[in-house]
Short mmCIF file of C-alpha atoms in Angstrom, two decimals:
data_model
loop_
_atom_site.label_atom_id
_atom_site.label_comp_id
_atom_site.label_asym_id
_atom_site.label_seq_id
_atom_site.Cartn_x
_atom_site.Cartn_y
_atom_site.Cartn_z
CA UNK A 897 0.39 -0.11 0.01
CA UNK A 898 1.05 3.56 -0.59
CA UNK A 899 0.48 4.42 3.16
CA UNK A 900 -2.30 6.95 1.93
CA UNK A 901 -5.07 7.70 4.23
CA UNK A 902 -7.89 4.92 4.29
CA UNK A 903 -10.76 6.16 1.58
CA UNK A 904 -14.00 4.15 1.26
CA UNK A 905 -14.88 5.37 -2.41
CA UNK A 906 -18.38 4.71 -3.95
CA UNK A 907 -17.95 2.73 -6.85
CA UNK A 908 -21.45 1.64 -7.74
CA UNK A 909 -24.57 2.44 -7.36
CA UNK A 910 -27.40 -0.34 -7.64
CA UNK A 911 -31.00 0.97 -8.59
CA UNK A 912 -34.23 -1.47 -9.75
CA UNK A 913 -35.46 -2.91 -6.41
CA UNK A 914 -38.91 -0.44 -5.94
CA UNK A 915 -38.78 -0.86 -2.13
CA UNK A 916 -36.53 -1.05 1.06
CA UNK A 917 -33.15 -3.45 0.20
CA UNK A 918 -32.89 -5.16 4.05
CA UNK A 919 -30.28 -7.68 3.18
CA UNK A 920 -27.42 -8.82 0.30
CA UNK A 921 -25.40 -11.85 -0.37
CA UNK A 922 -22.14 -12.64 -2.11
CA UNK A 923 -21.95 -16.33 -3.89
CA UNK A 924 -19.02 -17.71 -1.85
CA UNK A 925 -18.09 -19.74 -5.44
CA UNK A 926 -19.52 -18.45 -8.15
CA UNK A 927 -17.65 -20.55 -10.81
CA UNK A 928 -14.62 -21.20 -11.68
CA UNK A 929 -14.09 -17.91 -14.45
CA UNK A 930 -17.28 -15.77 -13.37
CA UNK A 931 -16.91 -12.68 -11.58
CA UNK A 932 -18.36 -11.68 -8.27
CA UNK A 933 -21.89 -12.41 -8.04
CA UNK A 934 -24.76 -10.24 -5.77
CA UNK A 935 -28.10 -10.85 -4.37
CA UNK A 936 -30.53 -8.51 -3.18
CA UNK A 937 -33.59 -9.06 -1.31
CA UNK A 938 -36.89 -6.04 -0.61
CA UNK A 939 -39.16 -4.72 0.27
CA UNK A 940 -41.01 -5.03 -3.34
CA UNK A 941 -41.14 -8.92 -2.74
CA UNK A 942 -38.17 -9.69 -5.01
CA UNK A 943 -34.53 -10.79 -4.94
CA UNK A 944 -32.75 -9.33 -7.10
CA UNK A 945 -28.64 -10.86 -8.70
CA UNK A 946 -26.26 -8.38 -9.90
CA UNK A 947 -23.15 -9.00 -11.51
CA UNK A 948 -20.17 -7.13 -13.31
CA UNK A 949 -20.39 -6.95 -16.76
CA UNK A 950 -17.61 -6.80 -18.99
CA UNK A 951 -17.24 -3.11 -19.18
CA UNK A 952 -17.26 -3.30 -16.05
CA UNK A 953 -20.46 -1.76 -14.84
CA UNK A 954 -22.81 -3.97 -12.69
CA UNK A 955 -25.94 -5.17 -13.96
CA UNK A 956 -29.36 -6.28 -12.77
CA UNK A 957 -29.33 -9.90 -14.52
CA UNK A 958 -32.54 -11.64 -12.49
CA UNK A 959 -35.10 -10.61 -10.60
CA UNK A 960 -36.84 -13.67 -8.40
CA UNK A 961 -40.29 -12.68 -8.09
CA UNK A 962 -44.03 -13.92 -7.73
CA UNK A 963 -42.81 -16.97 -5.24
CA UNK A 964 -42.88 -14.34 -2.18
CA UNK A 965 -45.86 -13.09 -1.88
CA UNK A 966 -44.85 -10.50 1.08
CA UNK A 967 -41.10 -8.60 1.89
CA UNK A 968 -37.86 -11.17 1.37
CA UNK A 969 -36.26 -10.15 4.30
CA UNK A 970 -32.68 -11.80 4.26
CA UNK A 971 -30.98 -14.40 1.33
CA UNK A 972 -28.22 -16.78 1.77
CA UNK A 973 -26.07 -18.84 -0.88
CA UNK A 974 -24.99 -21.89 0.41
CA UNK A 975 -21.17 -22.85 0.49
CA UNK A 976 -21.03 -24.43 -3.23
CA UNK A 977 -23.04 -21.11 -4.39
CA UNK A 978 -25.34 -23.32 -6.37
CA UNK A 979 -28.56 -22.45 -3.74
CA UNK A 980 -30.20 -19.24 -2.75
CA UNK A 981 -32.35 -19.16 0.19
CA UNK A 982 -34.77 -16.22 0.79
CA UNK A 983 -36.28 -15.73 4.10
CA UNK A 984 -39.82 -13.47 3.79
CA UNK A 985 -42.22 -11.97 5.88
CA UNK A 986 -44.79 -14.01 3.93
CA UNK A 987 -43.64 -16.85 6.57
CA UNK A 988 -41.76 -19.54 4.21
CA UNK A 989 -38.66 -19.35 3.15
CA UNK A 990 -37.57 -20.28 -0.78
CA UNK A 991 -34.58 -22.16 -2.18
CA UNK A 992 -33.45 -21.97 -5.47
CA UNK A 993 -31.17 -23.82 -7.90
CA UNK A 994 -28.68 -21.58 -9.44
CA UNK A 995 -27.36 -23.30 -13.07
CA UNK A 996 -24.61 -20.66 -13.16
CA UNK A 997 -27.30 -18.23 -15.79
CA UNK A 998 -30.53 -19.87 -15.10
CA UNK A 999 -32.61 -19.99 -10.98
CA UNK A 1000 -35.42 -22.01 -10.11
CA UNK A 1001 -37.68 -22.40 -7.87
CA UNK A 1002 -36.79 -26.40 -5.75
CA UNK A 1003 -38.58 -25.47 -2.39
CA UNK A 1004 -40.39 -23.53 0.11
CA UNK A 1005 -39.72 -24.32 3.50
CA UNK A 1006 -42.64 -23.83 5.46
CA UNK A 1007 -43.21 -23.94 9.49
CA UNK A 1008 -42.65 -20.58 11.16
CA UNK A 1009 -45.43 -19.23 12.37
CA UNK A 1010 -45.26 -16.01 11.22
CA UNK A 1011 -42.19 -13.42 9.47
CA UNK A 1012 -39.28 -15.16 9.03
CA UNK A 1013 -36.21 -12.81 9.41
CA UNK A 1014 -32.73 -14.44 9.07
CA UNK A 1015 -31.34 -17.91 6.86
CA UNK A 1016 -27.84 -19.30 7.08
CA UNK A 1017 -26.45 -21.94 5.74
CA UNK A 1018 -24.17 -24.50 8.14
CA UNK A 1019 -20.36 -24.65 6.81
CA UNK A 1020 -21.01 -27.97 5.39
CA UNK A 1021 -24.15 -27.58 3.11
CA UNK A 1022 -26.56 -30.00 4.86
CA UNK A 1023 -28.01 -27.64 7.59
CA UNK A 1024 -30.30 -24.50 6.92
CA UNK A 1025 -31.48 -22.45 9.94
CA UNK A 1026 -34.18 -19.63 9.79
CA UNK A 1027 -35.49 -17.43 12.78
CA UNK A 1028 -38.50 -16.07 12.88
CA UNK A 1029 -40.98 -12.86 14.85
CA UNK A 1030 -42.46 -16.19 16.41
CA UNK A 1031 -39.32 -16.49 18.97
CA UNK A 1032 -38.43 -19.50 17.67
CA UNK A 1033 -35.24 -21.13 15.14
CA UNK A 1034 -36.08 -23.81 12.78
CA UNK A 1035 -32.59 -26.31 12.09
CA UNK A 1036 -33.56 -27.91 8.45
CA UNK A 1037 -31.63 -30.42 6.93
CA UNK A 1038 -31.06 -31.50 3.48
CA UNK A 1039 -31.92 -34.67 1.48
CA UNK A 1040 -31.90 -35.67 -1.38
CA UNK A 1041 -34.33 -34.53 -4.34
CA UNK A 1042 -34.80 -30.95 -2.86
CA UNK A 1043 -36.93 -31.93 0.40
CA UNK A 1044 -36.00 -30.67 3.91
CA UNK A 1045 -36.55 -31.91 6.65
CA UNK A 1046 -36.64 -29.60 10.55
CA UNK A 1047 -34.18 -31.60 12.14
CA UNK A 1048 -35.00 -29.27 15.13
CA UNK A 1049 -37.15 -26.01 16.86
CA UNK A 1050 -35.03 -23.65 19.23
CA UNK A 1051 -36.94 -22.62 21.75
CA UNK A 1052 -35.23 -19.88 24.23
CA UNK A 1053 -35.77 -16.10 23.26
CA UNK A 1054 -38.18 -14.64 24.60
CA UNK A 1055 -38.71 -12.47 21.44
CA UNK A 1056 -38.52 -11.61 17.76
CA UNK A 1057 -35.47 -13.67 16.60
CA UNK A 1058 -33.17 -11.16 14.27
CA UNK A 1059 -30.71 -13.03 12.51
CA UNK A 1060 -28.76 -16.63 12.58
CA UNK A 1061 -25.64 -17.04 11.55
CA UNK A 1062 -23.28 -20.44 11.68
CA UNK A 1063 -20.36 -20.73 12.78
CA UNK A 1064 -17.64 -20.73 9.72
CA UNK A 1065 -16.30 -24.56 10.99
CA UNK A 1066 -18.44 -26.02 13.99
CA UNK A 1067 -22.10 -26.66 13.53
CA UNK A 1068 -22.71 -24.09 16.16
CA UNK A 1069 -25.68 -21.95 15.32
CA UNK A 1070 -25.87 -18.01 16.76
CA UNK A 1071 -28.64 -16.28 17.28
CA UNK A 1072 -29.66 -12.80 18.27
CA UNK A 1073 -32.64 -11.28 19.45
CA UNK A 1074 -35.12 -8.01 20.37
CA UNK A 1075 -35.26 -9.36 24.07
CA UNK A 1076 -30.78 -8.14 23.91
CA UNK A 1077 -29.53 -11.55 24.50
CA UNK A 1078 -27.47 -13.58 22.07
CA UNK A 1079 -28.12 -17.65 22.42
CA UNK A 1080 -25.19 -20.11 21.10
CA UNK A 1081 -26.81 -23.21 19.91
CA UNK A 1082 -24.77 -26.83 19.62
CA UNK A 1083 -26.06 -30.84 19.48
CA UNK A 1084 -25.58 -33.40 21.28
CA UNK A 1085 -24.66 -35.57 18.28
CA UNK A 1086 -28.42 -36.66 18.43
CA UNK A 1087 -30.37 -34.06 16.61
CA UNK A 1088 -30.94 -32.85 20.17
CA UNK A 1089 -30.33 -29.27 20.32
CA UNK A 1090 -29.03 -27.04 22.81
CA UNK A 1091 -28.70 -23.72 23.83
CA UNK A 1092 -25.23 -23.95 25.44
CA UNK A 1093 -24.36 -20.54 26.35
CA UNK A 1094 -26.62 -16.81 26.71
CA UNK A 1095 -24.79 -13.78 26.39
CA UNK A 1096 -26.83 -10.97 28.18
CA UNK A 1097 -25.92 -7.99 29.93
CA UNK A 1098 -26.25 -9.09 32.88
CA UNK A 1099 -23.67 -12.08 32.66
CA UNK A 1100 -21.92 -11.26 30.15
CA UNK A 1101 -21.53 -7.01 29.18
CA UNK A 1102 -24.34 -8.29 26.55
CA UNK A 1103 -26.06 -5.60 24.74
CA UNK A 1104 -28.55 -3.47 26.14
CA UNK A 1105 -30.89 -3.44 23.83
CA UNK A 1106 -32.20 -5.36 20.76
CA UNK A 1107 -29.54 -7.58 19.60
CA UNK A 1108 -29.43 -6.91 15.07
CA UNK A 1109 -26.60 -8.60 13.93
CA UNK A 1110 -23.53 -11.03 14.68
CA UNK A 1111 -20.66 -11.91 11.88
CA UNK A 1112 -17.46 -13.96 13.02
CA UNK A 1113 -14.10 -13.75 11.66
CA UNK A 1114 -12.53 -15.81 8.42
CA UNK A 1115 -10.61 -18.02 11.72
CA UNK A 1116 -14.17 -18.41 13.63
CA UNK A 1117 -12.07 -17.42 16.73
CA UNK A 1118 -13.94 -14.32 17.11
CA UNK A 1119 -17.80 -12.39 16.38
CA UNK A 1120 -18.93 -9.41 16.25
CA UNK A 1121 -22.37 -7.99 17.08
CA UNK A 1122 -24.20 -4.75 16.47
CA UNK A 1123 -27.18 -3.11 18.49
CA UNK A 1124 -29.97 -0.72 19.16
CA UNK A 1125 -27.73 0.26 22.24
CA UNK A 1126 -25.64 1.79 19.42
CA UNK A 1127 -22.18 -0.39 20.45
CA UNK A 1128 -21.05 -3.08 18.65
CA UNK A 1129 -19.22 -5.93 20.72
CA UNK A 1130 -16.55 -8.16 20.10
CA UNK A 1131 -16.35 -11.32 21.45
CA UNK A 1132 -13.32 -14.25 22.05
CA UNK A 1133 -15.46 -17.92 20.62
CA UNK A 1134 -12.54 -19.82 21.11
CA UNK A 1135 -13.92 -22.48 23.07
CA UNK A 1136 -15.37 -25.27 21.03
CA UNK A 1137 -19.47 -25.30 22.30
CA UNK A 1138 -19.91 -28.00 20.11
CA UNK A 1139 -18.29 -30.49 22.33
CA UNK A 1140 -19.87 -31.95 25.31
CA UNK A 1141 -19.03 -30.38 28.70
CA UNK A 1142 -16.30 -32.95 30.78
CA UNK A 1143 -16.41 -32.07 33.88
CA UNK A 1144 -16.09 -28.97 35.35
CA UNK A 1145 -14.27 -25.74 34.60
CA UNK A 1146 -15.74 -26.02 30.51
CA UNK A 1147 -15.20 -23.33 28.70
CA UNK A 1148 -17.47 -20.28 27.36
CA UNK A 1149 -17.50 -17.63 25.05
CA UNK A 1150 -16.80 -14.42 26.38
CA UNK A 1151 -16.91 -10.66 25.87
CA UNK A 1152 -13.12 -9.34 24.49
CA UNK A 1153 -14.45 -5.09 24.02
CA UNK A 1154 -17.07 -2.77 23.19
CA UNK A 1155 -17.30 0.06 19.95
CA UNK A 1156 -18.81 2.75 21.92
CA UNK A 1157 -19.85 6.32 19.89
CA UNK A 1158 -19.15 5.50 17.13
CA UNK A 1159 -22.82 5.77 15.49
CA UNK A 1160 -25.14 7.55 17.05
CA UNK A 1161 -27.91 5.57 16.03
CA UNK A 1162 -29.38 1.81 15.79
CA UNK A 1163 -26.29 -0.37 14.20
CA UNK A 1164 -28.30 -2.41 12.28
CA UNK A 1165 -25.46 -4.27 10.40
CA UNK A 1166 -22.15 -5.50 11.38
CA UNK A 1167 -19.53 -7.72 8.74
CA UNK A 1168 -16.09 -9.09 9.04
CA UNK A 1169 -13.87 -9.22 5.97
CA UNK A 1170 -11.52 -12.15 5.08
CA UNK A 1171 -8.28 -9.60 5.98
CA UNK A 1172 -10.17 -8.66 9.34
CA UNK A 1173 -11.64 -6.02 8.74
CA UNK A 1174 -15.04 -5.14 10.21
CA UNK A 1175 -17.57 -2.86 8.76
CA UNK A 1176 -20.77 -1.68 10.56
CA UNK A 1177 -24.13 -0.26 9.70
CA UNK A 1178 -26.78 1.68 11.63
CA UNK A 1179 -29.42 3.83 11.24
CA UNK A 1180 -27.57 7.17 10.94
CA UNK A 1181 -26.89 6.46 7.36
CA UNK A 1182 -23.19 5.78 7.86
CA UNK A 1183 -20.74 3.02 7.61
CA UNK A 1184 -17.44 2.80 10.08
CA UNK A 1185 -14.76 0.88 9.19
CA UNK A 1186 -12.52 -1.27 11.80
CA UNK A 1187 -10.15 -2.54 12.41
CA UNK A 1188 -7.97 -4.71 15.47
CA UNK A 1189 -5.45 -2.63 17.03
CA UNK A 1190 -1.95 -4.21 17.03
CA UNK A 1191 -0.18 -2.27 19.28
CA UNK A 1192 -2.09 -2.12 22.44
CA UNK A 1193 -1.12 -1.92 25.75
CA UNK A 1194 -4.33 -2.70 27.55
CA UNK A 1195 -5.50 -6.19 28.55
CA UNK A 1196 -6.95 -7.81 25.90
CA UNK A 1197 -7.70 -7.14 22.12
CA UNK A 1198 -9.01 -3.78 21.44
CA UNK A 1199 -10.44 -2.49 17.94
CA UNK A 1200 -9.75 1.18 15.83
CA UNK A 1201 -11.96 2.81 13.89
CA UNK A 1202 -10.47 3.09 10.22
CA UNK A 1203 -12.80 5.62 8.88
CA UNK A 1204 -16.20 6.48 9.24
CA UNK A 1205 -18.30 7.48 6.02
CA UNK A 1206 -21.13 9.74 6.30
CA UNK A 1207 -23.96 10.00 4.49
CA UNK A 1208 -23.13 6.34 2.59
CA UNK A 1209 -26.95 6.14 1.87
CA UNK A 1210 -29.68 8.78 2.23
CA UNK A 1211 -31.62 6.63 4.82
CA UNK A 1212 -31.07 3.86 7.14
CA UNK A 1213 -28.82 1.60 6.07
CA UNK A 1214 -29.85 -2.24 6.39
CA UNK A 1215 -27.25 -4.56 5.37
CA UNK A 1216 -23.38 -4.45 5.07
CA UNK A 1217 -20.75 -7.37 2.84
CA UNK A 1218 -17.64 -7.67 2.02
CA UNK A 1219 -17.18 -10.01 -0.96
CA UNK A 1220 -15.27 -12.83 -0.58
CA UNK A 1221 -13.13 -12.71 -3.98
CA UNK A 1222 -12.15 -8.65 -3.05
CA UNK A 1223 -11.80 -8.19 0.97
CA UNK A 1224 -11.75 -4.64 -0.60
CA UNK A 1225 -14.99 -4.47 -1.85
CA UNK A 1226 -17.77 -3.83 0.25
CA UNK A 1227 -21.68 -3.99 -0.67
CA UNK A 1228 -24.41 -2.01 1.35
CA UNK A 1229 -28.41 -1.69 1.07
CA UNK A 1230 -30.25 1.03 2.26
CA UNK A 1231 -34.38 1.87 3.04
CA UNK A 1232 -33.31 4.03 0.16
CA UNK A 1233 -34.08 1.11 -1.67
CA UNK A 1234 -30.07 0.68 -3.55
CA UNK A 1235 -27.81 -1.00 -3.29
CA UNK A 1236 -24.02 0.62 -3.07
CA UNK A 1237 -20.25 -0.77 -4.14
CA UNK A 1238 -17.54 0.69 -2.46
CA UNK A 1239 -13.71 0.04 -2.91
CA UNK A 1240 -11.48 0.29 0.35
CA UNK A 1241 -8.81 2.04 -0.68
CA UNK A 1242 -5.55 3.27 1.03
CA UNK A 1243 -4.17 1.91 3.69
CA UNK A 1244 -5.75 -0.05 6.90
CA UNK A 1245 -2.45 -0.82 8.58
CA UNK A 1246 -0.92 0.78 11.64
CA UNK B 684 -85.01 -6.38 75.70
CA UNK B 685 -84.95 -3.38 77.81
CA UNK B 686 -88.42 -0.95 77.31
CA UNK B 687 -86.78 2.05 77.70
CA UNK B 688 -88.44 5.12 76.01
CA UNK B 689 -88.66 4.72 72.11
CA UNK B 690 -85.50 7.57 71.12
CA UNK B 691 -85.71 8.57 67.37
CA UNK B 692 -83.51 5.17 66.22
CA UNK B 693 -85.98 2.94 67.25
CA UNK B 694 -88.72 5.37 65.84
CA UNK B 695 -86.78 4.94 62.55
CA UNK B 696 -85.60 1.13 62.73
CA UNK B 697 -88.64 -0.39 61.33
CA UNK B 698 -87.92 1.40 58.57
CA UNK B 699 -84.44 0.69 58.30
CA UNK B 700 -85.32 -3.15 59.28
CA UNK B 701 -87.41 -3.03 56.34
CA UNK B 702 -85.31 -1.85 53.92
CA UNK B 703 -83.32 -4.49 55.09
CA UNK B 704 -85.41 -7.21 54.64
CA UNK B 705 -86.17 -6.00 50.72
CA UNK B 706 -82.31 -5.85 50.09
CA UNK B 707 -82.08 -9.85 52.04
CA UNK B 708 -84.82 -11.20 49.92
CA UNK B 709 -84.02 -9.12 46.82
CA UNK B 710 -79.84 -10.94 47.18
CA UNK B 711 -81.12 -13.43 47.77
CA UNK B 712 -83.66 -14.00 44.51
CA UNK B 713 -80.49 -12.04 42.80
CA UNK B 714 -77.93 -14.58 43.80
CA UNK B 715 -80.28 -17.52 43.46
CA UNK B 716 -80.95 -16.36 39.39
CA UNK B 717 -77.29 -15.70 39.21
CA UNK B 718 -76.11 -19.05 40.06
CA UNK B 719 -78.69 -21.29 37.73
CA UNK B 720 -77.65 -18.53 34.90
CA UNK B 721 -74.60 -18.89 35.66
CA UNK B 722 -74.69 -22.42 35.99
CA UNK B 723 -75.89 -22.62 32.12
CA UNK B 724 -73.73 -20.28 30.94
CA UNK B 725 -70.72 -22.02 31.95
CA UNK B 726 -71.82 -25.39 30.71
CA UNK B 727 -72.23 -24.36 28.03
CA UNK B 728 -68.88 -22.52 27.53
CA UNK B 729 -67.61 -26.08 29.28
CA UNK B 730 -69.22 -27.81 26.52
CA UNK B 731 -67.61 -25.18 23.79
CA UNK B 732 -64.48 -25.63 25.25
CA UNK B 733 -64.65 -29.27 25.96
CA UNK B 734 -65.51 -30.23 21.89
CA UNK B 735 -63.12 -27.38 20.35
CA UNK B 736 -60.31 -29.42 22.54
CA UNK B 737 -61.43 -32.67 21.73
CA UNK B 738 -61.98 -31.35 18.18
CA UNK B 739 -58.26 -30.50 18.22
CA UNK B 740 -56.79 -33.44 19.65
CA UNK B 741 -59.18 -36.02 17.41
CA UNK B 742 -57.78 -34.50 14.29
CA UNK B 743 -54.02 -34.90 15.64
CA UNK B 744 -54.69 -38.37 16.55
CA UNK B 745 -56.50 -38.89 13.48
CA UNK B 746 -53.61 -37.72 11.33
CA UNK B 747 -51.43 -40.02 13.93
CA UNK B 748 -53.83 -42.64 13.32
CA UNK B 749 -52.89 -42.71 9.94
CA UNK B 750 -49.40 -41.98 9.12
CA UNK B 751 -48.89 -44.86 11.79
CA UNK B 752 -50.81 -47.07 9.83
CA UNK B 753 -48.52 -46.52 6.54
CA UNK B 754 -45.18 -47.56 8.32
CA UNK B 755 -47.57 -50.74 9.25
CA UNK B 756 -47.85 -51.31 5.70
CA UNK B 757 -44.47 -49.95 4.72
CA UNK B 758 -41.05 -49.09 7.27
CA UNK B 759 -40.12 -46.70 5.27
CA UNK B 760 -43.10 -44.32 4.05
CA UNK B 761 -41.10 -41.94 6.60
CA UNK B 762 -37.60 -41.04 7.66
CA UNK B 763 -36.25 -41.72 10.67
CA UNK B 764 -36.47 -38.55 12.11
CA UNK B 765 -39.78 -38.71 10.74
CA UNK B 766 -40.99 -41.54 12.10
CA UNK B 767 -39.24 -40.57 15.40
CA UNK B 768 -41.11 -36.59 15.94
CA UNK B 769 -44.27 -38.95 15.04
CA UNK B 770 -43.87 -41.45 18.09
CA UNK B 771 -43.43 -38.44 20.08
CA UNK B 772 -46.40 -36.86 18.63
CA UNK B 773 -48.07 -39.68 19.97
CA UNK B 774 -47.44 -39.64 23.23
CA UNK B 775 -47.71 -35.92 23.32
CA UNK B 776 -51.43 -36.05 22.40
CA UNK B 777 -51.66 -38.96 25.10
CA UNK B 778 -50.40 -37.42 27.47
CA UNK B 779 -52.95 -34.26 27.52
CA UNK B 780 -54.64 -34.28 31.01
CA UNK B 781 -58.06 -34.76 29.95
CA UNK B 782 -60.12 -35.01 32.87
CA UNK B 783 -58.02 -32.67 34.53
CA UNK B 784 -59.05 -29.63 32.99
CA UNK B 785 -57.51 -27.31 35.91
CA UNK B 786 -54.56 -28.61 35.27
CA UNK B 787 -52.18 -25.84 34.47
CA UNK B 788 -50.36 -27.83 32.10
CA UNK B 789 -52.70 -28.09 29.18
CA UNK B 790 -51.93 -24.76 27.50
CA UNK B 791 -48.16 -25.84 27.37
CA UNK B 792 -48.84 -29.73 26.57
CA UNK B 793 -51.52 -28.10 23.42
CA UNK B 794 -48.59 -25.77 22.47
CA UNK B 795 -45.58 -28.53 22.71
CA UNK B 796 -48.68 -30.44 20.36
CA UNK B 797 -48.94 -28.30 17.95
CA UNK B 798 -45.66 -27.71 17.25
CA UNK B 799 -44.44 -30.96 16.93
CA UNK B 800 -47.56 -31.99 14.33
CA UNK B 801 -45.94 -28.45 12.22
CA UNK B 802 -42.96 -30.06 12.59
CA UNK B 803 -44.14 -33.31 10.60
CA UNK B 804 -45.75 -31.49 8.32
CA UNK B 805 -43.15 -29.24 7.36
CA UNK B 806 -40.61 -31.99 7.19
CA UNK B 807 -43.26 -34.13 5.25
CA UNK B 808 -43.61 -30.95 2.97
CA UNK B 809 -47.70 -31.46 3.43
CA UNK B 810 -49.99 -28.23 3.57
CA UNK B 811 -51.71 -30.13 6.51
CA UNK B 812 -53.39 -27.88 9.02
CA UNK B 813 -55.84 -28.03 11.55
CA UNK B 814 -58.53 -25.19 10.14
CA UNK B 815 -60.52 -25.00 13.63
CA UNK B 816 -57.19 -23.54 15.45
CA UNK B 817 -56.19 -19.83 15.75
CA UNK B 818 -52.97 -18.90 13.44
CA UNK B 819 -51.16 -17.89 16.79
CA UNK B 820 -50.62 -20.13 19.32
CA UNK B 821 -51.50 -17.18 21.82
CA UNK B 822 -54.07 -15.89 20.66
CA UNK B 823 -57.64 -16.95 22.69
CA UNK B 824 -59.94 -20.01 21.62
CA UNK B 825 -62.55 -18.41 19.07
CA UNK B 826 -66.07 -18.72 19.17
CA UNK B 827 -67.16 -20.82 17.47
#
């Protein structure tokens, strides 16, 4: 790097959705020789697929519609990049098969009592998790022939569950909720899933208001959560909670640090890049980027702000996602109905 | 009783007592009427609620009967996991305290039953639902 100050440059503005864009997902495996593929979902009940054309401009190549009859709240690609799951306020989750050019809806998962808020694929691609305003999370197993069986229903949250996210390597599921808590779920090897840890304000320096999102780092030994309490919290998740407790003193996940004062509205989204940069998007229409402070003398890791991009959008930012193929490319989605692509330029290292 | 010279209070006493007597009679009549109409209403409500619970449980038992018959014909009609769920639902339905409506667990057991049923139908990809019940398990039971 040339040592210039870090800068987040707006590279593209993707317009097309007719309502607020809620969530984004980059295809983790778009195929040999294919460029990055981005899915966005919105209040207009559709999902749009965006690709970079040979001339560098981004185009909407597909619109997935006529399936959900309410807002599509979240979308997620399977690890092999061949399936796209879309979660909707219509209480269903649709699964689409992506052949590299076409999309076909191959399954519809019903079961939640009301709005589905989030969907996440396990690292192996064999499990799918969904969560809903009905306070529960469901875990589904993919069967041959596009059949999905419910493995377990996770009960424990006392309010709307906002997001579910699998650990990058282990079969551990994290859920975050309007009840201000973060719950960690693992199974005992026999389809019995239990809550193995709950991170709250009282017990663990947890959030004091709705927790909106969670993101793990590449290694899986750290996770970041963001909240209506306007903070981001970083957690040490190195303990393998998928292993049954053996005797006393089993480890647990613990709070590492809290980032306060960077956003003055609800922080709706946070995402950890493969270069260990945390991006956050909030109701103050701004995007912040953070990196670990390497020279820190305080006990435990601390994080510093790299930059704050004010007025990144005209309205609330609902989702921020780093591109897996280009860790300096960031996508953001907003209530203003647009998706923006940003390039991180300059030096982010000390 | 003393035969003291009558004071003002004593002078009014029969009027007051008359009032009191009428009140007591009115109370007694009202209470009896209320008792019998209350009993009748309660009987109606009990019949209605009992019917609703019975109908819902009967629906699940009916589904269970069909599923278990299918399994007897073909052991592999359902996956291991779905078979286990069906067994669990059967246990839950038979554990419902039918003769003990005052049991605090009833609402809890019914919700477990409803959820387990949804897990089975979701796994079978079957659009099967007990039509009589409210969409949200937290709603009150609706009038028939």
